[in-house]
Coordinates of C-alpha atoms in Angstrom, one line a residue:
M1 CA 0.0 0.0 0.0
K2 CA 2.8 2.4 1.0
L3 CA 4.7 1.4 -2.2
R4 CA 1.6 2.1 -4.3
L5 CA 1.1 5.5 -2.6
L6 CA 4.8 6.4 -3.1
L7 CA 4.6 5.4 -6.8
S8 CA 1.4 7.6 -7.3
C9 CA 3.1 10.6 -5.7
C10 CA 6.1 10.1 -8.0
L11 CA 3.9 10.0 -11.0
L12 CA 2.1 13.1 -9.9
L13 CA 5.4 14.9 -9.3
A14 CA 6.7 13.9 -12.7
A15 CA 3.5 15.1 -14.4
A16 CA 3.7 18.4 -12.5
L17 CA 7.4 18.9 -13.5
F18 CA 6.6 18.1 -17.2
S19 CA 3.6 20.5 -17.1
S20 CA 5.8 23.2 -15.6
T21 CA 8.6 22.6 -18.2
A22 CA 6.1 22.8 -21.1
A23 CA 4.5 26.0 -19.7
A24 CA 8.0 27.5 -19.3
A25 CA 8.9 26.9 -23.0
P26 CA 9.7 30.2 -24.6
A27 CA 7.2 31.7 -27.1
L28 CA 7.9 31.2 -30.8
R29 CA 7.8 34.4 -32.9
L30 CA 5.9 33.9 -36.2
I31 CA 6.7 36.7 -38.7
V32 CA 4.6 37.2 -41.9
Q33 CA 5.6 39.0 -45.1
E34 CA 2.8 39.2 -47.7
G35 CA 4.7 41.6 -49.9
T36 CA 2.9 44.1 -52.0
S37 CA 0.1 41.5 -52.6
S38 CA -1.2 42.5 -49.1
S39 CA -4.1 44.9 -49.0
G40 CA -2.8 46.5 -45.8
E41 CA 0.1 47.5 -43.7
A42 CA 2.0 45.5 -41.1
D43 CA -0.7 45.7 -38.4
Y44 CA -3.2 44.3 -40.9
S45 CA -1.1 41.2 -41.4
T46 CA -0.6 40.8 -37.7
K47 CA -4.4 40.6 -37.1
K48 CA -5.1 38.6 -40.2
Y49 CA -2.7 35.7 -39.1
Q50 CA -3.6 35.7 -35.4
P51 CA -6.1 32.7 -35.8
L52 CA -3.3 30.7 -37.5
A53 CA -0.9 31.6 -34.6
N54 CA -3.6 30.5 -32.1
Q55 CA -4.0 27.1 -33.7
L56 CA -0.2 26.6 -34.0
S57 CA 0.0 27.4 -30.3
A58 CA -2.4 24.6 -29.5
Y59 CA -0.5 22.1 -31.6
L60 CA 3.0 23.0 -30.5
K61 CA 2.0 23.4 -26.8
R62 CA 3.7 26.8 -26.5
E63 CA 2.7 30.3 -27.3
V64 CA 3.1 31.5 -30.9
Q65 CA 3.3 35.3 -31.3
V66 CA 2.5 36.7 -34.8
V67 CA 4.0 39.9 -36.2
G68 CA 3.2 41.2 -39.6
L69 CA 6.1 42.9 -41.5
S70 CA 5.7 46.0 -43.6
P71 CA 5.1 45.2 -47.3
L72 CA 7.2 48.3 -48.1
R73 CA 10.3 46.8 -46.5
Q74 CA 10.4 43.3 -47.9
F75 CA 14.1 42.9 -47.9
D76 CA 14.9 44.4 -44.5
P77 CA 16.8 41.7 -42.7
E78 CA 16.5 43.0 -39.1
P79 CA 12.8 42.0 -38.4
M80 CA 13.4 38.7 -40.2
R81 CA 16.2 37.8 -37.8
Q82 CA 13.9 38.2 -34.9
G83 CA 11.6 35.5 -36.2
D84 CA 11.5 31.8 -35.3
I85 CA 8.9 31.0 -38.0
F86 CA 8.6 33.0 -41.2
L87 CA 5.5 32.8 -43.5
V88 CA 6.5 34.6 -46.7
R89 CA 4.8 35.1 -50.0
P90 CA 7.5 36.7 -52.3
N91 CA 9.7 33.9 -53.5
S92 CA 12.8 36.2 -53.6
V93 CA 12.4 37.3 -50.0
A94 CA 12.2 33.6 -49.0
G95 CA 15.4 33.0 -51.0
M96 CA 17.1 35.8 -49.2
A97 CA 16.0 34.4 -45.8
I98 CA 17.4 31.0 -46.7
Q99 CA 20.6 32.2 -48.2
S100 CA 21.6 34.9 -45.8
L101 CA 19.6 34.6 -42.6
G102 CA 19.7 30.9 -41.6
F103 CA 16.1 29.8 -42.5
V104 CA 15.1 26.4 -43.9
P105 CA 11.9 25.5 -45.7
V106 CA 9.2 23.6 -43.7
V107 CA 6.2 23.5 -46.0
G108 CA 4.8 25.2 -49.1
L109 CA 1.4 26.8 -49.0
D110 CA -0.4 26.6 -52.3
S111 CA -3.1 29.2 -52.9
G112 CA -4.8 27.1 -55.6
T113 CA -4.2 29.7 -58.2
K114 CA -1.4 30.2 -60.7
T115 CA 0.8 32.8 -59.0
Q116 CA 2.3 35.1 -61.6
V117 CA 3.1 38.8 -62.2
L118 CA 0.4 40.2 -64.5
M119 CA 0.3 43.3 -66.7
M120 CA -3.3 44.4 -66.9
G121 CA -5.0 47.1 -68.9
S122 CA -7.6 47.8 -71.6
A123 CA -8.0 45.2 -74.3
N124 CA -7.0 47.7 -77.0
L125 CA -3.5 47.8 -75.6
K126 CA -2.9 44.1 -76.3
R127 CA -1.3 44.9 -79.7
A128 CA 0.8 47.7 -78.2
L129 CA 2.7 45.2 -76.0
K130 CA 4.1 43.5 -79.1
S131 CA 5.9 46.6 -80.3
P132 CA 8.8 48.2 -78.4
E133 CA 8.0 51.6 -79.9
E134 CA 4.4 51.4 -78.7
L135 CA 5.5 50.2 -75.3
K136 CA 7.7 53.3 -74.8
K137 CA 4.5 55.4 -75.0
L138 CA 2.7 53.6 -72.2
R139 CA 2.7 54.5 -68.5
F140 CA 3.1 51.6 -66.1
A141 CA 1.8 51.7 -62.5
M142 CA 3.6 49.0 -60.4
P143 CA 4.6 48.4 -56.8
P144 CA 7.8 49.9 -55.2
A145 CA 10.9 49.6 -57.4
D146 CA 12.7 47.3 -54.9
S147 CA 9.8 44.8 -54.7
E148 CA 9.8 41.4 -56.3
T149 CA 6.8 42.2 -58.4
A150 CA 8.4 45.4 -59.9
H151 CA 11.7 43.5 -60.6
D152 CA 9.8 40.8 -62.5
A153 CA 7.8 43.3 -64.5
M154 CA 10.9 45.2 -65.5
R155 CA 12.5 42.0 -66.6
M156 CA 9.4 41.2 -68.7
L157 CA 9.6 44.6 -70.3
E158 CA 13.2 44.2 -71.1
Q159 CA 12.5 40.9 -72.8
M160 CA 9.9 42.8 -74.9
G161 CA 12.7 45.0 -76.1
V162 CA 12.4 48.1 -73.9
R163 CA 15.2 49.3 -71.6
P164 CA 14.3 50.6 -68.1
E165 CA 15.4 54.2 -69.0
Q166 CA 12.9 54.2 -71.9
M167 CA 9.9 53.4 -69.8
T168 CA 7.5 55.6 -67.9
V169 CA 6.9 53.9 -64.5
Y170 CA 4.9 55.1 -61.5
N171 CA 5.7 53.2 -58.3
V172 CA 2.9 53.0 -55.8
K173 CA 3.0 51.7 -52.2
L174 CA 0.4 48.9 -52.5
Q175 CA -1.1 47.1 -55.5
A176 CA -4.6 48.0 -54.1
T177 CA -4.1 51.6 -55.4
I178 CA -3.3 50.6 -59.0
P179 CA -7.0 50.4 -60.2
F180 CA -7.3 54.0 -59.1
A181 CA -4.4 55.0 -61.3
L182 CA -6.0 53.3 -64.3
E183 CA -9.5 54.6 -63.7
N184 CA -8.2 58.2 -63.5
K185 CA -6.0 57.9 -66.6
L186 CA -2.8 58.3 -64.5
A187 CA -1.4 55.1 -66.0
D188 CA -2.2 52.8 -68.9
V189 CA -1.0 49.5 -67.5
G190 CA -1.2 48.1 -64.0
V191 CA 1.3 45.5 -62.7
V192 CA -0.1 43.2 -60.1
K193 CA 0.3 39.6 -58.7
S194 CA -2.3 37.1 -59.8
D195 CA -2.9 36.2 -56.2
A196 CA -3.3 39.8 -55.0
T197 CA -6.8 40.6 -53.6
V198 CA -7.1 43.5 -56.0
T199 CA -6.6 41.4 -59.2
P200 CA -10.2 39.9 -59.4
K201 CA -11.6 43.4 -58.9
M202 CA -9.6 44.6 -61.9
G203 CA -11.0 41.9 -64.0
T204 CA -14.5 42.8 -62.9
A205 CA -13.7 46.4 -63.9
G206 CA -13.0 45.3 -67.5
Y207 CA -9.2 45.1 -67.5
I208 CA -7.6 42.1 -69.1
V209 CA -4.3 40.4 -68.8
L210 CA -1.9 41.8 -71.4
A211 CA 1.1 39.8 -70.4
E212 CA 2.1 37.4 -67.7
S213 CA 5.3 36.1 -66.1
E214 CA 6.3 32.5 -65.4
K215 CA 4.6 30.7 -62.6
K216 CA 6.0 31.2 -59.1
A217 CA 6.7 28.7 -56.4
P218 CA 4.1 28.4 -53.6
W219 CA 4.2 30.7 -50.5
V220 CA 6.4 29.0 -47.9
V221 CA 6.7 28.6 -44.2
L222 CA 10.4 28.8 -43.1
A223 CA 11.9 28.0 -39.7
S224 CA 15.1 29.5 -38.3
K225 CA 18.0 27.1 -37.8
K226 CA 18.0 28.3 -34.2
V227 CA 14.8 26.4 -33.7
P228 CA 15.4 22.8 -32.7
D229 CA 14.9 20.1 -35.3
E230 CA 12.0 18.5 -33.3
V231 CA 10.1 21.8 -33.2
R232 CA 10.5 22.2 -37.0
D233 CA 9.2 18.6 -37.4
Q234 CA 6.3 19.5 -35.1
L235 CA 5.5 22.6 -37.1
R236 CA 5.5 20.6 -40.4
V237 CA 3.1 18.0 -38.8
A238 CA 0.9 20.8 -37.4
M239 CA 0.4 22.5 -40.7
Q240 CA -0.4 19.2 -42.4
A241 CA -2.8 18.2 -39.6
M242 CA -4.6 21.6 -39.9
M243 CA -5.2 21.0 -43.6
N244 CA -6.7 17.6 -42.8
N245 CA -9.0 18.9 -40.1
P246 CA -12.2 20.3 -41.6
E247 CA -12.7 23.0 -38.9
Q248 CA -9.1 24.1 -38.9
K249 CA -8.8 23.9 -42.6
S250 CA -11.2 26.9 -42.8
T251 CA -8.7 29.0 -41.1
L252 CA -6.1 28.2 -43.7
Q253 CA -8.6 28.8 -46.5
S254 CA -9.5 32.2 -45.1
L255 CA -5.9 33.0 -45.7
R256 CA -6.2 31.7 -49.3
I257 CA -4.2 28.6 -48.5
Q258 CA -5.7 25.6 -50.3
S259 CA -3.0 22.9 -49.8
V260 CA 0.1 22.2 -47.8
Q261 CA 3.0 20.6 -49.7
D262 CA 6.7 19.7 -49.6
V263 CA 9.0 22.3 -51.2
N264 CA 12.8 22.6 -51.7
A265 CA 15.0 25.5 -51.0
Q266 CA 16.4 25.8 -54.5
M267 CA 13.2 27.3 -56.0
Y268 CA 13.5 30.2 -53.6
L269 CA 17.2 30.6 -54.0
D270 CA 16.8 30.8 -57.8
A271 CA 14.1 33.4 -57.4
Y272 CA 16.5 35.5 -55.2
K273 CA 19.2 35.2 -57.8
R274 CA 16.8 36.4 -60.5
Y275 CA 15.9 39.3 -58.2
L276 CA 19.6 40.2 -57.9
G277 CA 20.0 40.0 -61.7
K278 CA 22.1 36.9 -61.6

């Protein structure tokens, strides 16, 4: 009887110690970079991804704190270094984080749509994009010059036979403001991502796709190398489990995530090389 009581006390003590250790595990910092596809600033992303952070906290048995990063400072390394988990949409930003900041891919997040850079405008401009001389006459509204979207668009235009100094380009803070530029005749062509929230609205307004880039890799969840291997494994399992749980899947779908898949680092490293012009 005494032995059984002693054993019970030991088990209770071990459980208490385990619970205390789990509770004392430091919080993980989830940072989010939506790039110029975002329809808001950093605070917008923070609130938008809070439900995902809550579900990850439950799976990982430790607090996950979410912080949205400014879409206007996509390549600022300082806030990236502060993250344990990095959910990032621009492929080249993911490549930078992998190459220079010690992050590794965990899972890819497919939006279910073909992610590309699109040039959109009136249907009567379709022919103009086939002539370098006509292209020089057009005004292009696109995201900030240092963004992945703008870099891809400029590369597309160079392939069409127009040099950067020959173009008229207006850089805007967010893609959501580009329809205003077209509607008010401030620009002729708008450059947007196919998975941006503004893109379907432009189609509804009567603008068509005049040209499109190659397909991009899925959005990706990265983990810092400072995060233990077992936590990275838990994160991978958690994301896959959420996609297989009908109730939790709705949280991912509200973020326009339709599937979770394996990815490799090279896709994002290649995108970063293209961004650097290599």
